Short mmCIF file of C-alpha atoms in Angstrom, two decimals:
data_model
loop_
_atom_site.label_atom_id
_atom_site.label_comp_id
_atom_site.label_asym_id
_atom_site.label_seq_id
_atom_site.Cartn_x
_atom_site.Cartn_y
_atom_site.Cartn_z
CA MET A 1 8.58 7.54 36.51
CA PRO A 2 7.37 5.17 33.76
CA VAL A 3 7.28 1.48 34.41
CA GLU A 4 10.15 -0.37 32.79
CA PHE A 5 9.15 -3.35 30.75
CA ARG A 6 11.55 -5.69 29.00
CA PRO A 7 10.04 -7.41 25.99
CA LYS A 8 11.67 -10.36 24.29
CA ASP A 9 12.91 -8.20 21.43
CA PRO A 10 15.97 -6.25 22.65
CA ASN A 11 15.37 -3.58 19.98
CA ALA A 12 11.76 -2.97 21.02
CA PRO A 13 10.86 0.14 23.06
CA GLN A 14 11.46 -0.27 26.80
CA ASP A 15 8.65 2.02 27.92
CA PHE A 16 5.68 -0.13 28.96
CA TRP A 17 3.01 2.22 27.54
CA THR A 18 4.83 2.59 24.22
CA TYR A 19 5.29 -1.14 24.00
CA LEU A 20 1.64 -1.75 24.83
CA THR A 21 0.25 0.75 22.35
CA HIS A 22 2.41 -0.60 19.55
CA ARG A 23 1.00 -4.08 19.90
CA ARG A 24 -1.82 -5.06 17.58
CA GLY A 25 -4.22 -6.12 20.30
CA TRP A 26 -6.61 -3.17 20.26
CA GLY A 27 -5.74 -1.77 16.86
CA TYR A 28 -3.17 0.94 17.46
CA PRO A 29 -1.33 2.07 15.35
CA ASP A 30 -3.22 0.37 12.51
CA VAL A 31 -6.44 2.14 13.35
CA PHE A 32 -4.80 5.51 12.62
CA GLU A 33 -2.99 4.44 9.47
CA LEU A 34 -4.17 5.61 6.06
CA SER A 35 -4.30 2.51 3.91
CA SER A 36 -3.63 2.55 0.19
CA VAL A 37 -7.37 2.45 -0.62
CA VAL A 38 -8.28 5.63 1.25
CA LEU A 39 -7.25 7.94 -1.57
CA ASN A 40 -9.37 5.92 -4.00
CA LEU A 41 -12.41 6.47 -1.77
CA ILE A 42 -12.20 10.28 -1.69
CA PRO A 43 -14.32 10.94 -4.84
CA ILE A 44 -17.17 8.61 -3.91
CA LEU A 45 -17.14 9.72 -0.25
CA PHE A 46 -17.28 13.34 -1.36
CA MET A 47 -20.27 12.63 -3.62
CA THR A 48 -22.01 10.66 -0.89
CA THR A 49 -21.52 13.42 1.69
CA LEU A 50 -22.66 16.07 -0.77
CA TRP A 51 -25.78 14.05 -1.60
CA THR A 52 -26.61 13.50 2.07
CA THR A 53 -26.08 17.19 2.86
CA LEU A 54 -28.45 18.16 0.04
CA LEU A 55 -31.13 15.82 1.38
CA CYS A 56 -30.71 17.24 4.90
CA LEU A 57 -31.17 20.77 3.57
CA ILE A 58 -34.35 19.75 1.74
CA TYR A 59 -35.78 17.95 4.77
CA ILE A 60 -34.68 20.21 7.66
CA VAL A 61 -34.31 23.70 6.15
CA PHE A 62 -37.07 23.66 3.52
CA GLY A 63 -39.37 21.33 5.46
CA ILE A 64 -40.06 18.92 2.60
CA ASN A 65 -40.79 15.42 3.89
CA ILE A 66 -38.59 12.98 1.96
CA SER A 67 -38.22 10.28 4.62
CA PHE A 68 -39.26 6.71 3.90
CA SER A 69 -39.71 3.59 5.98
CA ALA A 70 -36.55 1.75 7.05
CA ASN A 71 -37.98 -1.45 5.57
CA LEU A 72 -37.13 -0.03 2.15
CA THR A 73 -33.40 -0.68 2.57
CA GLY A 74 -33.43 -3.44 5.19
CA SER A 75 -33.73 -6.34 2.76
CA ILE A 76 -31.31 -4.70 0.32
CA ALA A 77 -28.68 -4.44 3.07
CA VAL A 78 -28.60 -8.24 3.44
CA VAL A 79 -28.06 -8.75 -0.29
CA VAL A 80 -25.35 -6.08 -0.46
CA GLY A 81 -23.58 -7.62 2.53
CA LEU A 82 -23.59 -11.07 0.95
CA LEU A 83 -22.27 -9.71 -2.33
CA LEU A 84 -19.49 -7.79 -0.59
CA GLY A 85 -18.54 -10.83 1.49
CA PHE A 86 -18.31 -13.03 -1.58
CA ARG A 87 -16.31 -10.39 -3.45
CA THR A 88 -13.77 -9.93 -0.66
CA ASN A 89 -13.40 -13.65 0.07
CA ASN A 90 -12.91 -14.41 -3.61
CA ALA A 91 -10.22 -11.72 -3.90
CA TYR A 92 -8.38 -12.97 -0.82
CA ASP A 93 -8.54 -16.55 -2.09
CA ARG A 94 -6.69 -15.40 -5.19
CA PHE A 95 -4.16 -13.54 -3.04
CA ASN A 96 -3.60 -16.51 -0.73
CA GLU A 97 -3.43 -19.04 -3.55
CA GLY A 98 -0.88 -16.91 -5.38
CA ARG A 99 1.34 -16.90 -2.30
CA LYS A 100 1.02 -20.67 -1.86
CA ILE A 101 1.86 -21.39 -5.49
CA PHE A 102 4.86 -19.06 -5.51
CA ALA A 103 6.13 -20.61 -2.25
CA CYS A 104 5.69 -24.10 -3.72
CA MET A 105 7.64 -23.06 -6.78
CA CYS A 106 10.51 -21.72 -4.64
CA THR A 107 10.55 -24.98 -2.66
CA HIS A 108 10.95 -27.06 -5.81
CA ILE A 109 13.68 -24.72 -7.04
CA ARG A 110 15.53 -25.41 -3.78
CA ASN A 111 15.09 -29.15 -4.29
CA CYS A 112 16.39 -28.96 -7.85
CA THR A 113 19.35 -26.85 -6.77
CA ARG A 114 20.28 -29.29 -4.04
CA ALA A 115 19.92 -32.30 -6.34
CA ILE A 116 22.06 -30.76 -9.08
CA TRP A 117 24.74 -29.37 -6.77
CA ILE A 118 25.20 -32.59 -4.84
CA GLY A 119 24.15 -35.21 -7.38
CA VAL A 120 25.96 -34.11 -10.55
CA GLU A 121 29.52 -35.37 -10.75
CA GLU A 122 32.29 -33.03 -11.85
CA HIS A 123 34.90 -34.61 -14.07
CA ASP A 124 36.61 -31.33 -14.96
CA GLU A 125 36.31 -27.58 -14.51
CA ASN A 126 33.88 -27.33 -17.42
CA ASP A 127 31.43 -29.57 -15.56
CA ARG A 128 31.65 -27.24 -12.58
CA ARG A 129 31.01 -24.19 -14.76
CA ASN A 130 28.01 -25.82 -16.48
CA LYS A 131 26.59 -26.77 -13.11
CA GLU A 132 26.82 -23.18 -11.86
CA ILE A 133 25.27 -21.82 -15.06
CA ASN A 134 22.29 -24.16 -14.82
CA ILE A 135 21.79 -23.46 -11.13
CA ARG A 136 21.61 -19.79 -12.04
CA LEU A 137 19.04 -20.77 -14.66
CA LEU A 138 16.93 -22.28 -11.89
CA LEU A 139 17.02 -18.95 -10.13
CA ALA A 140 16.34 -17.20 -13.44
CA TYR A 141 13.20 -19.31 -13.80
CA VAL A 142 11.68 -17.81 -10.64
CA VAL A 143 12.66 -14.28 -11.69
CA ALA A 144 11.28 -14.88 -15.18
CA VAL A 145 7.99 -16.15 -13.74
CA LYS A 146 7.79 -13.01 -11.60
CA HIS A 147 8.13 -10.80 -14.68
CA HIS A 148 5.86 -13.03 -16.73
CA ILE A 149 2.89 -12.77 -14.38
CA ARG A 150 3.44 -8.99 -14.30
CA TYR A 151 3.21 -8.90 -18.14
CA GLU A 152 6.84 -7.80 -18.35
CA PHE A 153 8.10 -9.89 -21.26
CA GLY A 154 11.58 -10.26 -22.68
CA THR A 155 15.03 -10.75 -21.18
CA HIS A 156 16.12 -7.12 -20.77
CA TRP A 157 15.47 -6.77 -17.07
CA PRO A 158 18.30 -5.99 -14.63
CA ASP A 159 17.66 -8.99 -12.39
CA LEU A 160 17.45 -11.35 -15.39
CA GLU A 161 20.34 -10.25 -17.57
CA ASP A 162 22.99 -11.29 -15.04
CA LEU A 163 21.43 -14.71 -14.57
CA LEU A 164 21.17 -15.32 -18.33
CA SER A 165 24.47 -13.69 -19.27
CA GLU A 166 26.37 -16.98 -19.74
CA ALA A 167 23.47 -18.86 -21.30
CA GLU A 168 22.51 -18.54 -24.95
CA GLY A 169 19.45 -19.07 -27.09
CA PHE A 170 16.74 -17.33 -25.08
CA GLN A 171 13.89 -15.29 -26.56
CA LEU A 172 14.85 -15.71 -30.18
CA THR A 173 11.25 -14.84 -30.95
CA TYR A 174 9.43 -11.95 -29.38
CA TYR A 175 6.81 -13.13 -26.88
CA GLU A 176 3.66 -10.99 -26.73
CA GLY A 177 1.59 -12.94 -24.24
CA SER A 178 -0.58 -16.02 -24.29
CA ALA A 179 -3.89 -16.38 -26.09
CA THR A 180 -5.78 -15.73 -22.85
CA LEU A 181 -4.37 -12.21 -22.84
CA THR A 182 -5.23 -11.44 -26.44
CA ASP A 183 -8.43 -13.15 -27.55
CA THR A 184 -10.67 -15.34 -25.40
CA THR A 185 -13.11 -16.09 -28.21
CA GLY A 186 -10.62 -17.36 -30.76
CA ASP A 187 -12.35 -15.58 -33.63
CA GLY A 188 -11.47 -11.95 -32.99
CA GLY A 189 -14.70 -11.30 -31.13
CA ASP A 190 -15.41 -8.65 -28.56
CA GLU A 191 -15.20 -10.82 -25.44
CA LYS A 192 -11.67 -10.04 -24.31
CA PRO A 193 -10.40 -9.51 -20.78
CA PHE A 194 -7.75 -7.05 -21.91
CA ALA A 195 -7.24 -4.69 -24.81
CA ILE A 196 -6.45 -6.29 -28.18
CA ASP A 197 -5.39 -5.20 -31.64
CA ILE A 198 -2.78 -2.93 -30.09
CA PRO A 199 0.91 -3.53 -29.36
CA ARG A 200 1.75 -5.69 -26.37
CA VAL A 201 3.37 -2.69 -24.67
CA ASP A 202 0.04 -0.87 -24.70
CA VAL A 203 -1.67 -3.87 -23.13
CA THR A 204 0.87 -3.82 -20.33
CA LEU A 205 0.49 -0.13 -19.74
CA ARG A 206 -3.29 -0.31 -19.70
CA THR A 207 -3.46 -3.20 -17.28
CA LEU A 208 -0.75 -2.14 -14.84
CA SER A 209 -0.16 1.58 -15.31
CA SER A 210 -2.07 2.38 -12.12
CA ARG A 211 0.20 0.22 -9.97
CA VAL A 212 3.58 0.11 -11.74
CA PRO A 213 6.17 2.89 -11.66
CA PRO A 214 6.59 4.42 -15.15
CA THR A 215 10.30 3.54 -15.22
CA VAL A 216 9.45 -0.16 -15.19
CA PHE A 217 8.47 -0.01 -18.87
CA ALA A 218 11.67 1.71 -19.98
CA ASN A 219 13.22 -1.56 -21.19
CA LEU A 220 10.21 -2.95 -23.04
CA ARG A 221 10.97 -3.54 -26.70
CA PRO A 222 8.47 -2.64 -29.45
CA THR A 223 6.56 -5.50 -31.04
CA LEU A 224 7.69 -7.03 -34.29
CA LYS A 225 4.55 -5.79 -36.01
CA THR A 226 5.36 -2.14 -35.30
CA MET A 227 9.12 -2.22 -36.06
CA SER A 228 10.82 -1.33 -39.28
CA GLU A 229 13.28 -3.74 -40.92
CA GLU A 230 16.23 -1.76 -39.55
CA GLU A 231 14.80 -1.88 -36.00
CA GLN A 232 14.21 -5.61 -36.32
CA LYS A 233 17.85 -6.18 -37.25
CA VAL A 234 19.04 -4.10 -34.30
CA VAL A 235 16.85 -5.94 -31.78
CA TYR A 236 16.86 -9.48 -33.17
CA GLY A 237 20.00 -9.60 -35.32
CA ASP A 238 20.14 -12.43 -37.84
CA CYS A 239 16.89 -13.90 -36.51
CA ALA A 240 14.82 -10.98 -37.81
CA THR A 241 14.33 -12.45 -41.29
CA ASP A 242 13.32 -15.82 -39.85
CA LEU A 243 10.70 -14.25 -37.59
CA GLU A 244 8.78 -12.77 -40.51
CA ASP A 245 7.69 -16.19 -41.73
CA VAL A 246 7.27 -17.93 -38.38
CA ASP A 247 4.18 -17.45 -36.20
CA ALA A 248 5.68 -19.01 -33.08
CA SER A 249 6.62 -17.82 -29.61
CA MET A 250 7.24 -19.18 -26.14
CA SER A 251 7.35 -17.58 -22.73
CA LEU A 252 10.76 -17.17 -21.14
CA PRO A 253 10.05 -19.44 -18.13
CA LEU A 254 9.20 -22.34 -20.44
CA GLU A 255 12.34 -21.72 -22.47
CA ILE A 256 14.42 -21.91 -19.30
CA ILE A 257 12.79 -25.18 -18.25
CA PHE A 258 13.48 -26.73 -21.64
CA HIS A 259 17.14 -25.65 -21.46
CA LEU A 260 17.42 -27.14 -17.99
CA ASN A 261 15.78 -30.37 -19.10
CA VAL A 262 18.26 -30.68 -21.98
CA TYR A 263 21.13 -30.21 -19.53
CA ILE A 264 19.79 -32.89 -17.17
CA GLU A 265 19.30 -35.32 -20.08
CA LYS A 266 22.85 -34.66 -21.27
CA ILE A 267 24.58 -35.26 -17.94
CA CYS A 268 22.43 -38.33 -17.34
CA ASN A 269 23.51 -39.80 -20.69
CA GLU A 270 27.12 -39.04 -19.71
CA SER A 271 26.62 -41.00 -16.45
CA LYS A 272 27.22 -37.92 -14.33
CA LEU A 273 23.82 -38.23 -12.66
CA ASP A 274 22.09 -41.39 -11.47
CA MET A 275 18.60 -42.23 -12.65
CA GLY A 276 17.01 -41.77 -9.23
CA LYS A 277 18.02 -38.12 -9.00
CA PHE A 278 17.16 -37.70 -12.69
CA GLY A 279 13.56 -38.72 -12.01
CA SER A 280 13.41 -36.46 -8.96
CA ILE A 281 14.66 -33.42 -10.88
CA THR A 282 12.36 -33.94 -13.87
CA GLY A 283 9.46 -34.38 -11.46
CA ASN A 284 10.33 -31.02 -9.94
CA PHE A 285 10.36 -29.54 -13.44
CA ASP A 286 6.81 -30.81 -13.94
CA VAL A 287 5.72 -29.04 -10.77
CA LEU A 288 7.45 -25.82 -11.85
CA ILE A 289 5.54 -25.80 -15.13
CA ASP A 290 2.33 -26.55 -13.26
CA SER A 291 3.02 -23.63 -10.91
CA LEU A 292 3.53 -21.33 -13.88
CA GLY A 293 0.18 -22.36 -15.31
CA ASN A 294 -1.59 -21.80 -12.00
CA LEU A 295 -0.06 -18.35 -11.59
CA GLU A 296 -1.11 -17.49 -15.13
CA ARG A 297 -4.61 -18.66 -14.28
CA ILE A 298 -4.80 -16.27 -11.34
CA GLY A 299 -3.35 -13.33 -13.21
CA ASN A 300 -5.25 -13.88 -16.46
CA THR A 301 -8.68 -14.55 -14.98
CA PRO A 302 -10.19 -11.24 -13.88
CA ILE A 303 -13.40 -10.97 -11.91
CA PRO A 304 -16.22 -10.83 -14.51
CA THR A 305 -17.04 -7.28 -15.50
CA ALA A 306 -20.77 -7.86 -15.16
CA TYR A 307 -20.34 -8.91 -11.53
CA ASN A 308 -18.10 -5.97 -10.70
CA VAL A 309 -20.41 -3.44 -12.30
CA THR A 310 -23.55 -4.86 -10.71
CA LEU A 311 -21.96 -4.96 -7.26
CA LYS A 312 -20.73 -1.36 -7.46
CA GLN A 313 -24.11 -0.19 -8.70
CA ALA A 314 -25.86 -2.03 -5.86
CA VAL A 315 -23.60 -0.47 -3.22
CA VAL A 316 -24.01 3.03 -4.68
CA LEU A 317 -27.79 2.73 -4.86
CA TYR A 318 -27.95 1.40 -1.30
CA VAL A 319 -25.79 4.18 0.12
CA PHE A 320 -27.68 6.87 -1.79
CA ALA A 321 -31.05 5.47 -0.70
CA LEU A 322 -30.12 4.99 2.94
CA PRO A 323 -30.44 8.69 3.98
CA PHE A 324 -34.14 8.64 3.12
CA THR A 325 -34.75 6.02 5.83
CA VAL A 326 -32.76 7.59 8.68
CA ILE A 327 -33.05 11.31 8.08
CA GLY A 328 -36.30 11.53 10.06
CA GLU A 329 -34.66 10.17 13.21
CA LEU A 330 -31.11 11.48 12.92
CA GLY A 331 -31.53 14.89 11.33
CA TRP A 332 -28.16 16.53 10.73
CA PHE A 333 -26.42 13.47 12.22
CA THR A 334 -27.41 11.70 9.03
CA ILE A 335 -24.37 13.24 7.32
CA PRO A 336 -21.63 11.67 9.50
CA THR A 337 -23.62 8.44 9.78
CA ILE A 338 -23.86 7.97 6.02
CA PHE A 339 -20.22 8.99 5.66
CA LEU A 340 -19.11 6.20 8.02
CA ILE A 341 -21.36 3.62 6.36
CA ALA A 342 -20.10 4.62 2.92
CA PHE A 343 -16.50 4.46 4.12
CA ILE A 344 -16.97 0.91 5.36
CA LEU A 345 -18.86 -0.41 2.32
CA PHE A 346 -16.78 1.24 -0.36
CA GLY A 347 -13.61 0.44 1.62
CA ILE A 348 -14.44 -3.27 1.57
CA LEU A 349 -15.16 -3.02 -2.14
CA ALA A 350 -11.84 -1.26 -2.75
CA VAL A 351 -9.92 -3.86 -0.73
CA GLY A 352 -11.31 -6.60 -2.94
CA SER A 353 -10.20 -4.77 -6.07
CA GLU A 354 -6.79 -4.12 -4.52
CA ILE A 355 -5.87 -7.72 -3.67
CA GLU A 356 -7.54 -9.68 -6.47
CA ASN A 357 -4.34 -9.49 -8.55
CA PRO A 358 -1.47 -9.85 -6.04
CA PHE A 359 1.42 -9.73 -8.49
CA GLY A 360 1.91 -5.99 -8.95
CA TYR A 361 3.92 -3.34 -7.13
CA ASP A 362 1.40 -2.02 -4.62
CA LYS A 363 1.95 -2.20 -0.87
CA ASN A 364 -0.83 -4.78 -0.64
CA ASP A 365 0.65 -7.01 -3.35
CA LEU A 366 2.90 -9.96 -2.69
CA PRO A 367 6.58 -8.96 -2.24
CA LEU A 368 7.75 -11.10 -5.15
CA ASP A 369 11.01 -9.17 -5.48
CA ASP A 370 11.91 -10.01 -1.88
CA TYR A 371 11.12 -13.69 -2.40
CA CYS A 372 13.44 -13.77 -5.41
CA LYS A 373 16.21 -11.96 -3.53
CA ASP A 374 16.00 -14.44 -0.65
CA LEU A 375 16.23 -17.33 -3.07
CA GLU A 376 19.18 -15.74 -4.84
CA ALA A 377 20.99 -15.31 -1.50
CA GLU A 378 20.50 -19.02 -0.77
CA VAL A 379 21.87 -20.04 -4.16
CA ARG A 380 24.91 -17.80 -3.81
CA TYR A 381 25.59 -19.19 -0.33
CA LEU A 382 25.41 -22.70 -1.77
CA GLN A 383 27.94 -21.90 -4.47
CA ARG A 384 30.36 -20.16 -2.10
CA HIS A 385 30.30 -22.33 1.02
CA LEU A 386 29.06 -25.80 0.08
CA PRO A 387 31.46 -27.33 -2.46
CA THR A 388 30.70 -30.82 -3.71
CA LYS A 389 32.84 -33.86 -2.95
CA LYS A 390 33.81 -34.20 -6.56
CA ARG A 391 35.02 -30.62 -6.58
CA LYS A 392 37.31 -31.35 -3.63
CA GLU A 393 38.84 -34.27 -5.51
CA ILE A 394 39.56 -31.98 -8.45
CA SER A 395 41.29 -29.46 -6.22
CA LYS A 396 43.66 -32.15 -5.03
#
């Protein structure tokens, strides 16, 4: 009869062995899980195994001596290890910093929500309605930032349309991305981190098509450059003629902040908000804009191509040269040995590539959608269960 064990979690398995094996102490079940990078390793592992098998046939079956001294790859192994360590640490730093910045942004949204909900006086029902609209705009800012750092521009996203439904004046010009996404040289040169001279939709597809479900791009509008006059009128209405002569655009998160700042200035001038809370809220707005810039910096600054290419070439050359130094001692065991070494080295390289941009839809990316949903639940709870004192006076 199995030993009964009662863990702290009442929903956890009661069998002691099951409970023990599902803890992360010795690696199970993680050690048997196929991570998201395994499928990406199949081509290179297949080539490595095929190459090692060919060398074993030449050395063992045909008797041709192709073994070299182990000193040939010993010094290279140290360099490759240092390069891989730097690559992985740099990628995780980006991942960790992205989480910290997004958490900081959510914290300041909470502070702004609390200050507006409690600090803004309500003289009539219209004040209450304006307060709720602008609190939803605070939540819309986080959602807009999430889409912005995923290169999903515009307002036609399901989680944004409801939040912006009662507000007006957003995205009157079509935003196609910042200058860092289009031309890093400023003179139309060739040094560009992403594709250029193509519609913004193509840039999005090229940069995120490997990690974003195809349905995500269903709501993306065509750029102004590629639309006919009739299409411009359908999408932009009366603003279409004005856009032809104006080379101006602004990201949606910045638009939301400016709308919020105008609202705070207005209620402060109407003596519905004291100056102390006014300074606190505007200070939070400064931090929100700073967070947006930092998230853009992470998303728009890829690892230099030269470094990536050199590192991959170094790892490939090392793995392909390693069989020559061990085949004399291991014989046919060279094949599984090289396979394991290649799996570790290329796996580490793939992990770095996987987490260097943490804002996508992969399993290893940050769950930004969940963060936004949690924040939305908090805001809705605030509106439903925490009425202000001024609101109680109105109800009387």
